[in-house]
Amino acid sequence: MDFKEIQELLRLISKLELTEFKLKEGEFELSVRTKHFSSSKQGVAPVPVPAPVLPVAAVPAPSLVPPAPAPAEPGPAPAAPMPPAPKEAHEAPASDESQYLTIKSPIVGTFYRSPTPDKPAYVKVGDKIEAGAVVCIVEAMKLFNEIESDISGRIIKVLVDDAQPVEYDQVLYLVDPKG
Amino acid sequence: MQNRNTLFLGKVLLQFSDLPSTNEYATELLAKSKPIEGTVISAYYQFAGRGQIGSSWESTPGENLTISILLYPVFLEATRQFQLNKAIALGVRDFLASYIPQAPVYVKWPNDLYINSKKVGGILIQNALQKNTLQSSVVGIGLNINQATFSDAAPHATSLFLETGNVFDLSFLLHELCYFLEVRYLALKQGLDEGLDQDYLRYLYRFGQPSIFKRASGELFQGKICGISDIGRLLIDQEGFIEEFDLKEISFMNIR
C-alpha cells in the first residue's frame, strides 16, 4: 500500500464518518480512529483529531486532506497495540454547546464570509438569521456557492476564517435555535 | 437567417443598454421573485463585469456578448456541481465552434474558452445552495465577439471577429448561444453524464499534451493533463505519478 492509497483510504474513512477502522494486509497494518461530530451533539472546532495512526505516523487526520507531509515508508512495523484514545484536546464546555445546531459546508471549497472583499460579512456572531438566509460563499473551481441556512436562530460562533479551505460537511457556524 | 428554436432557454430576455453586472442583476432578481427558468439578462454594455473574486472583465460597449442565465438545477446534488460547469462550458464551446470551422475551440480548465491559445471568453457561475442541493444558478457568460482591439493588459485575448474576419449580429448570436447551451443543459438534466465527461476531456485545452505548469509555490514542473476529478480538480500525470490540483494550486505556464 503506497502513500497515495493511504491518502485515498483516509479520505474515504472521513467521508463515511467511521469512528474506527482497521486494515491488515500481510505484514502491513493500519488502524485509524477518528472523532466525528454527530449532528445532534456538537463539538467546538473542526480540529483535526490526533488520530492514532500506525505505522504511518505522518499522515494527517482524515478530516484534513492533502497536501500532506511526506510519509514515512510504511515499513513492516510490528503491530503495536492500539494506544488508548487520546484525551480530548478540546475539553469544551460541552453542556453549553450541545444545544446548538450547525451549518455545514455541503462541498469542498474555499470559505468566504462576504460576497466580495470590500463588502461586510453576510453574518456575524450575535446575528439572528432565518432559514433561507445566505450565510457565506464557498467557492469551488470558480463556481461560487451562496450557502443558505436551513435553520433559524442566532449565530453563536464562526468556526472558519475568511478565505480558508473547507472540507465536505465541515461545520461552519454554530447556531442557537432558541436565540 | 432564422434562429434555431429553444424549449425554454432565452424565452424571456431582459435586454439592457447598460448594467454594472448582469450576474448581479440576476441575483437581485432572484432575491425578490422567481423568474422562469431560462430567463436571460443581457447588457449592451456591462461596465463592472465580474471575473473571479477580485478581478474584473473588460468589455467594449456593444461589441460583445455579456449575458446571465437563470437556471434551477435542483436535480443536481451540491457535490456534483462541476457537471453543471462542464455542461455550460461545452455549450459555449459548441456555439463558438459552429462559427470557426478552421480552428479548434477549447475549454481551458475549469471554464475559460480558448481559440488558438487565446482567450475568447469566460464563465462565472453563482449557485445558491441549501443543505446538499442546488436551488438556483446564475450563469454569467462573457464572449468577445466583434471587438477588434484589446488593451495591452490583455495580450492573450481574441474575439470571434479577429479569428474569422466577420462581423456578427449580436442578437442573432445570443439566441444561437441559448440553443447550444440548452442542448448541453438538457443532457445534464437527463443524466447523460458520460457524454459530458467525454466531451469535456475531448475539448479540454492541452489534454494529454506535455505541458509546463507552475505550482503555487512557484516551482515549475512538466506533466500531462490526464483527467478531472469528481469535484473538478485537475489531474496531472507526471511520468506515471498522478497528482490532483485545486484551482489556486496551479497555473499554466505556456499561456496566461
GROMACS .gro file of C-alpha atoms in nm:
model
  435
    1MET     CA    1   0.000   0.000   0.000
    2ASP     CA    2   0.155   0.328  -0.105
    3PHE     CA    3   0.110   0.675   0.032
    4LYS     CA    4  -0.143   0.773  -0.232
    5GLU     CA    5  -0.359   0.475  -0.145
    6ILE     CA    6  -0.342   0.553   0.222
    7GLN     CA    7  -0.443   0.908   0.149
    8GLU     CA    8  -0.737   0.788  -0.055
    9LEU     CA    9  -0.832   0.548   0.221
   10LEU     CA   10  -0.824   0.820   0.485
   11ARG     CA   11  -1.040   1.038   0.271
   12LEU     CA   12  -1.289   0.757   0.233
   13ILE     CA   13  -1.288   0.690   0.604
   14SER     CA   14  -1.359   1.051   0.678
   15LYS     CA   15  -1.633   1.059   0.416
   16LEU     CA   16  -1.803   0.754   0.562
   17GLU     CA   17  -1.778   0.909   0.906
   18LEU     CA   18  -1.633   0.592   1.052
   19THR     CA   19  -1.505   0.626   1.402
   20GLU     CA   20  -1.271   0.332   1.386
   21PHE     CA   21  -1.104   0.148   1.102
   22LYS     CA   22  -0.853  -0.135   1.090
   23LEU     CA   23  -0.678  -0.287   0.792
   24LYS     CA   24  -0.443  -0.580   0.773
   25GLU     CA   25  -0.263  -0.666   0.455
   26GLY     CA   26   0.017  -0.912   0.503
   27GLU     CA   27   0.267  -0.752   0.733
   28PHE     CA   28   0.116  -0.411   0.689
   29GLU     CA   29  -0.129  -0.294   0.946
   30LEU     CA   30  -0.316   0.030   0.968
   31SER     CA   31  -0.560   0.145   1.227
   32VAL     CA   32  -0.733   0.476   1.236
   33ARG     CA   33  -0.955   0.620   1.497
   34THR     CA   34  -1.136   0.946   1.441
   35LYS     CA   35  -1.377   1.161   1.627
   36HIS     CA   36  -1.673   1.276   1.427
   37PHE     CA   37  -1.917   1.540   1.514
   38SER     CA   38  -2.260   1.390   1.528
   39SER     CA   39  -2.522   1.632   1.414
   40SER     CA   40  -2.708   1.632   1.743
   41LYS     CA   41  -2.417   1.689   1.975
   42GLN     CA   42  -2.162   1.932   1.854
   43GLY     CA   43  -1.803   1.968   1.948
   44VAL     CA   44  -1.632   2.300   1.915
   45ALA     CA   45  -1.399   2.345   1.626
   46PRO     CA   46  -1.318   2.127   1.328
   47VAL     CA   47  -0.988   2.043   1.490
   48PRO     CA   48  -0.803   1.759   1.333
   49VAL     CA   49  -0.812   1.496   1.599
   50PRO     CA   50  -0.476   1.338   1.663
   51ALA     CA   51  -0.569   1.002   1.522
   52PRO     CA   52  -0.353   0.720   1.643
   53VAL     CA   53  -0.235   0.609   1.306
   54LEU     CA   54   0.005   0.318   1.287
   55PRO     CA   55   0.250   0.275   1.135
   56VAL     CA   56   0.223   0.575   0.905
   57ALA     CA   57   0.272   0.837   1.165
   58ALA     CA   58   0.298   1.137   0.938
   59VAL     CA   59  -0.040   1.105   0.772
   60PRO     CA   60  -0.279   1.378   0.875
   61ALA     CA   61  -0.603   1.306   1.046
   62PRO     CA   62  -0.873   1.222   0.796
   63SER     CA   63  -1.054   1.547   0.847
   64LEU     CA   64  -0.765   1.707   0.668
   65VAL     CA   65  -0.698   1.648   0.302
   66PRO     CA   66  -0.367   1.678   0.114
   67PRO     CA   67  -0.127   1.844   0.055
   68ALA     CA   68   0.016   1.614   0.315
   69PRO     CA   69   0.364   1.594   0.454
   70ALA     CA   70   0.598   1.334   0.317
   71PRO     CA   71   0.501   0.998   0.451
   72ALA     CA   72   0.716   0.764   0.647
   73GLU     CA   73   0.768   0.447   0.449
   74PRO     CA   74   0.501   0.207   0.557
   75GLY     CA   75   0.752  -0.045   0.677
   76PRO     CA   76   0.661  -0.378   0.822
   77ALA     CA   77   0.631  -0.232   1.167
   78PRO     CA   78   0.520  -0.466   1.439
   79ALA     CA   79   0.155  -0.428   1.508
   80ALA     CA   80   0.172  -0.235   1.826
   81PRO     CA   81  -0.132  -0.247   2.044
   82MET     CA   82  -0.361   0.047   1.989
   83PRO     CA   83  -0.284   0.316   2.239
   84PRO     CA   84  -0.573   0.445   2.439
   85ALA     CA   85  -0.763   0.717   2.260
   86PRO     CA   86  -0.600   1.048   2.329
   87LYS     CA   87  -0.765   1.277   2.577
   88GLU     CA   88  -0.983   1.527   2.400
   89ALA     CA   89  -0.773   1.820   2.303
   90HIS     CA   90  -1.069   2.043   2.341
   91GLU     CA   91  -1.229   1.999   2.676
   92ALA     CA   92  -1.522   2.206   2.564
   93PRO     CA   93  -1.792   2.319   2.797
   94ALA     CA   94  -1.999   2.055   2.622
   95SER     CA   95  -2.311   2.118   2.821
   96ASP     CA   96  -2.308   2.470   2.680
   97GLU     CA   97  -2.272   2.390   2.316
   98SER     CA   98  -2.465   2.069   2.277
   99GLN     CA   99  -2.785   2.266   2.245
  100TYR     CA  100  -2.663   2.439   1.933
  101LEU     CA  101  -2.730   2.349   1.574
  102THR     CA  102  -2.476   2.364   1.296
  103ILE     CA  103  -2.447   2.491   0.944
  104LYS     CA  104  -2.208   2.274   0.747
  105SER     CA  105  -2.034   2.309   0.415
  106PRO     CA  106  -2.210   2.099   0.151
  107ILE     CA  107  -1.897   2.092  -0.067
  108VAL     CA  108  -1.519   2.108  -0.068
  109GLY     CA  109  -1.401   2.460  -0.140
  110THR     CA  110  -1.288   2.797  -0.009
  111PHE     CA  111  -1.493   2.976   0.255
  112TYR     CA  112  -1.575   3.347   0.215
  113ARG     CA  113  -1.766   3.540   0.476
  114SER     CA  114  -1.862   3.827   0.245
  115PRO     CA  115  -1.977   3.849  -0.119
  116THR     CA  116  -1.669   4.049  -0.220
  117PRO     CA  117  -1.368   4.159  -0.016
  118ASP     CA  118  -1.494   4.518   0.009
  119LYS     CA  119  -1.836   4.421   0.141
  120PRO     CA  120  -1.935   4.338   0.501
  121ALA     CA  121  -1.972   3.978   0.617
  122TYR     CA  122  -2.306   3.809   0.548
  123VAL     CA  123  -2.342   3.724   0.916
  124LYS     CA  124  -2.150   3.777   1.235
  125VAL     CA  125  -2.167   3.643   1.588
  126GLY     CA  126  -2.485   3.759   1.758
  127ASP     CA  127  -2.685   3.799   1.435
  128LYS     CA  128  -3.027   3.648   1.415
  129ILE     CA  129  -3.087   3.453   1.096
  130GLU     CA  130  -3.391   3.299   0.933
  131ALA     CA  131  -3.392   2.977   0.735
  132GLY     CA  132  -3.300   3.066   0.376
  133ALA     CA  133  -3.062   3.344   0.473
  134VAL     CA  134  -2.728   3.346   0.293
  135VAL     CA  135  -2.451   3.292   0.550
  136CYS     CA  136  -2.139   3.265   0.333
  137ILE     CA  137  -1.989   3.172  -0.001
  138VAL     CA  138  -1.800   2.853  -0.065
  139GLU     CA  139  -1.609   2.873  -0.390
  140ALA     CA  140  -1.503   2.560  -0.572
  141MET     CA  141  -1.327   2.555  -0.908
  142LYS     CA  142  -1.465   2.900  -0.999
  143LEU     CA  143  -1.817   2.807  -0.902
  144PHE     CA  144  -1.941   3.044  -0.635
  145ASN     CA  145  -2.191   2.894  -0.395
  146GLU     CA  146  -2.405   3.104  -0.170
  147ILE     CA  147  -2.478   2.883   0.127
  148GLU     CA  148  -2.827   2.931   0.264
  149SER     CA  149  -2.906   2.836   0.621
  150ASP     CA  150  -3.169   2.568   0.664
  151ILE     CA  151  -3.226   2.666   1.025
  152SER     CA  152  -3.326   2.977   1.216
  153GLY     CA  153  -3.156   3.114   1.522
  154ARG     CA  154  -2.870   3.322   1.646
  155ILE     CA  155  -2.510   3.285   1.528
  156ILE     CA  156  -2.302   3.174   1.825
  157LYS     CA  157  -1.973   3.100   1.663
  158VAL     CA  158  -1.797   3.124   1.327
  159LEU     CA  159  -1.564   2.827   1.302
  160VAL     CA  160  -1.368   2.905   0.987
  161ASP     CA  161  -1.157   3.206   0.897
  162ASP     CA  162  -1.222   3.401   0.580
  163ALA     CA  163  -1.065   3.262   0.260
  164GLN     CA  164  -0.975   2.930   0.424
  165PRO     CA  165  -1.028   2.591   0.263
  166VAL     CA  166  -1.318   2.384   0.395
  167GLU     CA  167  -1.397   2.018   0.365
  168TYR     CA  168  -1.722   1.847   0.280
  169ASP     CA  169  -1.951   1.852   0.586
  170GLN     CA  170  -1.719   2.073   0.788
  171VAL     CA  171  -1.904   2.279   1.047
  172LEU     CA  172  -1.902   2.648   0.955
  173TYR     CA  173  -2.136   2.805   1.208
  174LEU     CA  174  -2.287   2.723   1.544
  175VAL     CA  175  -2.643   2.845   1.574
  176ASP     CA  176  -2.858   2.873   1.883
  177PRO     CA  177  -3.210   2.779   1.772
  178LYS     CA  178  -3.359   2.943   2.080
  179GLY     CA  179  -3.162   3.262   2.017
  180MET     CA  180  -3.121   3.353  -4.135
  181GLN     CA  181  -3.357   3.214  -3.877
  182ASN     CA  182  -3.254   3.132  -3.524
  183ARG     CA  183  -3.277   2.777  -3.403
  184ASN     CA  184  -3.563   2.734  -3.161
  185THR     CA  185  -3.527   2.652  -2.793
  186LEU     CA  186  -3.762   2.492  -2.542
  187PHE     CA  187  -3.707   2.729  -2.252
  188LEU     CA  188  -3.370   2.897  -2.266
  189GLY     CA  189  -3.391   3.261  -2.371
  190LYS     CA  190  -3.771   3.263  -2.399
  191VAL     CA  191  -3.766   3.553  -2.157
  192LEU     CA  192  -3.497   3.801  -2.246
  193LEU     CA  193  -3.433   4.110  -2.038
  194GLN     CA  194  -3.222   4.338  -2.252
  195PHE     CA  195  -3.045   4.642  -2.104
  196SER     CA  196  -2.840   4.915  -2.262
  197ASP     CA  197  -2.605   4.910  -1.969
  198LEU     CA  198  -2.575   4.732  -1.636
  199PRO     CA  199  -2.296   4.717  -1.382
  200SER     CA  200  -2.308   4.339  -1.399
  201THR     CA  201  -2.566   4.103  -1.547
  202ASN     CA  202  -2.491   3.845  -1.279
  203GLU     CA  203  -2.556   4.096  -1.006
  204TYR     CA  204  -2.884   4.196  -1.167
  205ALA     CA  205  -2.986   3.831  -1.198
  206THR     CA  206  -2.901   3.762  -0.835
  207GLU     CA  207  -3.108   4.058  -0.720
  208LEU     CA  208  -3.397   3.946  -0.939
  209LEU     CA  209  -3.382   3.602  -0.779
  210ALA     CA  210  -3.386   3.750  -0.431
  211LYS     CA  211  -3.719   3.922  -0.484
  212SER     CA  212  -3.903   3.698  -0.732
  213LYS     CA  213  -3.892   3.362  -0.901
  214PRO     CA  214  -3.820   3.432  -1.268
  215ILE     CA  215  -3.894   3.143  -1.501
  216GLU     CA  216  -3.610   2.906  -1.574
  217GLY     CA  217  -3.405   3.005  -1.875
  218THR     CA  218  -3.456   3.379  -1.828
  219VAL     CA  219  -3.167   3.565  -1.991
  220ILE     CA  220  -3.034   3.903  -1.885
  221SER     CA  221  -2.827   4.075  -2.147
  222ALA     CA  222  -2.640   4.403  -2.140
  223TYR     CA  223  -2.522   4.603  -2.439
  224TYR     CA  224  -2.261   4.743  -2.207
  225GLN     CA  225  -2.156   4.579  -1.885
  226PHE     CA  226  -1.932   4.827  -1.710
  227ALA     CA  227  -1.846   4.642  -1.393
  228GLY     CA  228  -1.844   4.283  -1.505
  229ARG     CA  229  -1.704   4.037  -1.263
  230GLY     CA  230  -1.434   3.785  -1.316
  231GLN     CA  231  -1.319   3.578  -1.026
  232ILE     CA  232  -1.326   3.736  -0.683
  233GLY     CA  233  -1.123   4.050  -0.710
  234SER     CA  234  -1.075   4.052  -1.087
  235SER     CA  235  -1.283   4.226  -1.349
  236TRP     CA  236  -1.392   4.159  -1.704
  237GLU     CA  237  -1.315   4.418  -1.968
  238SER     CA  238  -1.567   4.475  -2.244
  239THR     CA  239  -1.618   4.745  -2.508
  240PRO     CA  240  -1.980   4.869  -2.537
  241GLY     CA  241  -2.192   4.692  -2.796
  242GLU     CA  242  -1.927   4.465  -2.936
  243ASN     CA  243  -1.953   4.160  -2.718
  244LEU     CA  244  -2.197   3.921  -2.557
  245THR     CA  245  -2.235   3.968  -2.185
  246ILE     CA  246  -2.527   3.769  -2.052
  247SER     CA  247  -2.653   3.587  -1.746
  248ILE     CA  248  -2.889   3.293  -1.749
  249LEU     CA  249  -3.111   3.178  -1.465
  250LEU     CA  250  -3.135   2.806  -1.407
  251TYR     CA  251  -3.285   2.587  -1.137
  252PRO     CA  252  -3.072   2.271  -1.142
  253VAL     CA  253  -3.249   2.125  -0.838
  254PHE     CA  254  -3.183   1.776  -0.975
  255LEU     CA  255  -2.811   1.819  -0.911
  256GLU     CA  256  -2.654   1.744  -0.573
  257ALA     CA  257  -2.415   2.010  -0.447
  258THR     CA  258  -2.119   1.775  -0.470
  259ARG     CA  259  -2.187   1.719  -0.842
  260GLN     CA  260  -2.192   2.085  -0.936
  261PHE     CA  261  -1.886   2.056  -1.157
  262GLN     CA  262  -2.110   1.869  -1.401
  263LEU     CA  263  -2.305   2.191  -1.446
  264ASN     CA  264  -1.979   2.366  -1.521
  265LYS     CA  265  -1.899   2.104  -1.784
  266ALA     CA  266  -2.240   2.136  -1.949
  267ILE     CA  267  -2.220   2.516  -1.968
  268ALA     CA  268  -1.859   2.523  -2.086
  269LEU     CA  269  -1.937   2.268  -2.357
  270GLY     CA  270  -2.247   2.457  -2.467
  271VAL     CA  271  -2.045   2.775  -2.513
  272ARG     CA  272  -1.771   2.580  -2.688
  273ASP     CA  273  -2.017   2.419  -2.931
  274PHE     CA  274  -2.159   2.762  -3.006
  275LEU     CA  275  -1.818   2.912  -3.084
  276ALA     CA  276  -1.707   2.609  -3.282
  277SER     CA  277  -2.007   2.645  -3.511
  278TYR     CA  278  -1.858   2.976  -3.633
  279ILE     CA  279  -1.495   2.870  -3.653
  280PRO     CA  280  -1.465   2.555  -3.856
  281GLN     CA  281  -1.095   2.613  -3.924
  282ALA     CA  282  -0.960   2.629  -3.567
  283PRO     CA  283  -1.040   2.412  -3.270
  284VAL     CA  284  -1.213   2.580  -2.978
  285TYR     CA  285  -1.104   2.456  -2.639
  286VAL     CA  286  -1.217   2.480  -2.281
  287LYS     CA  287  -0.932   2.577  -2.057
  288TRP     CA  288  -0.985   2.423  -1.717
  289PRO     CA  289  -1.209   2.495  -1.549
  290ASN     CA  290  -1.420   2.718  -1.774
  291ASP     CA  291  -1.238   2.963  -2.000
  292LEU     CA  292  -1.283   2.948  -2.376
  293TYR     CA  293  -0.976   2.943  -2.597
  294ILE     CA  294  -0.912   2.969  -2.968
  295ASN     CA  295  -0.554   2.939  -3.096
  296SER     CA  296  -0.419   2.967  -2.741
  297LYS     CA  297  -0.601   3.295  -2.688
  298LYS     CA  298  -0.888   3.365  -2.456
  299VAL     CA  299  -1.216   3.446  -2.627
  300GLY     CA  300  -1.444   3.425  -2.326
  301GLY     CA  301  -1.516   3.317  -1.974
  302ILE     CA  302  -1.788   3.186  -1.749
  303LEU     CA  303  -1.883   3.273  -1.396
  304ILE     CA  304  -2.138   3.056  -1.218
  305GLN     CA  305  -2.305   3.155  -0.894
  306ASN     CA  306  -2.515   2.892  -0.719
  307ALA     CA  307  -2.747   2.911  -0.424
  308LEU     CA  308  -2.722   2.603  -0.205
  309GLN     CA  309  -2.938   2.482   0.076
  310LYS     CA  310  -2.836   2.162   0.250
  311ASN     CA  311  -2.698   1.944  -0.025
  312THR     CA  312  -2.892   2.066  -0.323
  313LEU     CA  313  -2.865   2.344  -0.574
  314GLN     CA  314  -3.155   2.584  -0.552
  315SER     CA  315  -3.066   2.813  -0.837
  316SER     CA  316  -2.778   2.907  -1.064
  317VAL     CA  317  -2.686   3.232  -1.226
  318VAL     CA  318  -2.464   3.153  -1.522
  319GLY     CA  319  -2.269   3.453  -1.641
  320ILE     CA  320  -2.106   3.432  -1.983
  321GLY     CA  321  -1.878   3.689  -2.142
  322LEU     CA  322  -1.766   3.638  -2.502
  323ASN     CA  323  -1.558   3.866  -2.720
  324ILE     CA  324  -1.742   3.887  -3.049
  325ASN     CA  325  -1.680   4.196  -3.264
  326GLN     CA  326  -1.405   4.362  -3.061
  327ALA     CA  327  -1.109   4.437  -3.289
  328THR     CA  328  -0.851   4.565  -3.045
  329PHE     CA  329  -0.758   4.478  -2.692
  330SER     CA  330  -0.562   4.675  -2.439
  331ASP     CA  331  -0.206   4.580  -2.356
  332ALA     CA  332  -0.341   4.447  -2.030
  333ALA     CA  333  -0.497   4.162  -2.225
  334PRO     CA  334  -0.232   4.046  -2.474
  335HIS     CA  335  -0.377   3.697  -2.488
  336ALA     CA  336  -0.731   3.798  -2.575
  337THR     CA  337  -0.905   3.740  -2.901
  338SER     CA  338  -1.255   3.773  -3.048
  339LEU     CA  339  -1.471   3.592  -3.299
  340PHE     CA  340  -1.406   3.883  -3.535
  341LEU     CA  341  -1.028   3.857  -3.502
  342GLU     CA  342  -1.039   3.484  -3.564
  343THR     CA  343  -1.278   3.487  -3.859
  344GLY     CA  344  -1.272   3.836  -4.011
  345ASN     CA  345  -1.652   3.850  -3.988
  346VAL     CA  346  -1.868   4.096  -3.801
  347PHE     CA  347  -2.159   3.931  -3.624
  348ASP     CA  348  -2.514   4.030  -3.533
  349LEU     CA  349  -2.518   4.010  -3.155
  350SER     CA  350  -2.888   3.947  -3.103
  351PHE     CA  351  -2.880   3.665  -3.355
  352LEU     CA  352  -2.579   3.514  -3.181
  353LEU     CA  353  -2.743   3.545  -2.841
  354HIS     CA  354  -3.024   3.313  -2.945
  355GLU     CA  355  -2.785   3.072  -3.107
  356LEU     CA  356  -2.586   3.059  -2.785
  357CYS     CA  357  -2.907   2.980  -2.597
  358TYR     CA  358  -2.972   2.692  -2.833
  359PHE     CA  359  -2.630   2.533  -2.780
  360LEU     CA  360  -2.646   2.582  -2.404
  361GLU     CA  361  -2.990   2.427  -2.385
  362VAL     CA  362  -2.876   2.112  -2.566
  363ARG     CA  363  -2.599   2.053  -2.310
  364TYR     CA  364  -2.810   2.153  -2.011
  365LEU     CA  365  -3.086   1.911  -2.109
  366ALA     CA  366  -2.826   1.636  -2.146
  367LEU     CA  367  -2.716   1.708  -1.790
  368LYS     CA  368  -3.074   1.704  -1.668
  369GLN     CA  369  -3.129   1.367  -1.835
  370GLY     CA  370  -2.827   1.229  -1.654
  371LEU     CA  371  -2.617   1.186  -1.968
  372ASP     CA  372  -2.300   1.247  -1.770
  373GLU     CA  373  -2.086   1.009  -1.968
  374GLY     CA  374  -2.115   1.216  -2.282
  375LEU     CA  375  -2.041   1.535  -2.090
  376ASP     CA  376  -1.737   1.377  -1.925
  377GLN     CA  377  -1.600   1.251  -2.256
  378ASP     CA  378  -1.657   1.574  -2.443
  379TYR     CA  379  -1.513   1.785  -2.164
  380LEU     CA  380  -1.187   1.593  -2.189
  381ARG     CA  381  -1.202   1.585  -2.566
  382TYR     CA  382  -1.216   1.963  -2.582
  383LEU     CA  383  -1.002   2.032  -2.277
  384TYR     CA  384  -0.715   2.264  -2.354
  385ARG     CA  385  -0.379   2.078  -2.359
  386PHE     CA  386  -0.534   1.749  -2.257
  387GLY     CA  387  -0.278   1.472  -2.293
  388GLN     CA  388  -0.007   1.707  -2.420
  389PRO     CA  389   0.323   1.758  -2.239
  390SER     CA  390   0.295   2.100  -2.077
  391ILE     CA  391   0.470   2.313  -1.821
  392PHE     CA  392   0.283   2.405  -1.507
  393LYS     CA  393   0.360   2.618  -1.208
  394ARG     CA  394   0.274   2.533  -0.851
  395ALA     CA  395   0.151   2.797  -0.607
  396SER     CA  396   0.499   2.776  -0.454
  397GLY     CA  397   0.649   2.893  -0.783
  398GLU     CA  398   0.803   2.558  -0.869
  399LEU     CA  399   0.777   2.457  -1.235
  400PHE     CA  400   0.713   2.104  -1.348
  401GLN     CA  401   0.624   1.911  -1.658
  402GLY     CA  402   0.326   1.684  -1.696
  403LYS     CA  403   0.020   1.596  -1.897
  404ILE     CA  404  -0.338   1.669  -1.805
  405CYS     CA  405  -0.492   1.323  -1.778
  406GLY     CA  406  -0.832   1.389  -1.628
  407ILE     CA  407  -1.065   1.573  -1.394
  408SER     CA  408  -1.170   1.452  -1.050
  409ASP     CA  409  -1.535   1.429  -0.944
  410ILE     CA  410  -1.524   1.767  -0.779
  411GLY     CA  411  -1.346   1.919  -1.077
  412ARG     CA  412  -0.983   1.913  -0.971
  413LEU     CA  413  -0.724   1.887  -1.245
  414LEU     CA  414  -0.535   1.558  -1.265
  415ILE     CA  415  -0.181   1.579  -1.397
  416ASP     CA  416   0.029   1.282  -1.490
  417GLN     CA  417   0.397   1.327  -1.412
  418GLU     CA  418   0.560   1.018  -1.559
  419GLY     CA  419   0.308   0.783  -1.410
  420PHE     CA  420   0.252   0.971  -1.087
  421ILE     CA  421  -0.087   1.137  -1.090
  422GLU     CA  422  -0.135   1.446  -0.881
  423GLU     CA  423  -0.455   1.637  -0.811
  424PHE     CA  424  -0.472   2.018  -0.821
  425ASP     CA  425  -0.714   2.274  -0.694
  426LEU     CA  426  -0.757   2.599  -0.887
  427LYS     CA  427  -0.529   2.801  -0.665
  428GLU     CA  428  -0.258   2.538  -0.655
  429ILE     CA  429  -0.156   2.552  -1.018
  430SER     CA  430  -0.122   2.770  -1.325
  431PHE     CA  431  -0.042   2.701  -1.689
  432MET     CA  432   0.297   2.829  -1.798
  433ASN     CA  433   0.262   2.848  -2.174
  434ILE     CA  434  -0.039   3.078  -2.160
  435ARG     CA  435  -0.178   3.344  -1.938
   0.00000   0.00000   0.00000
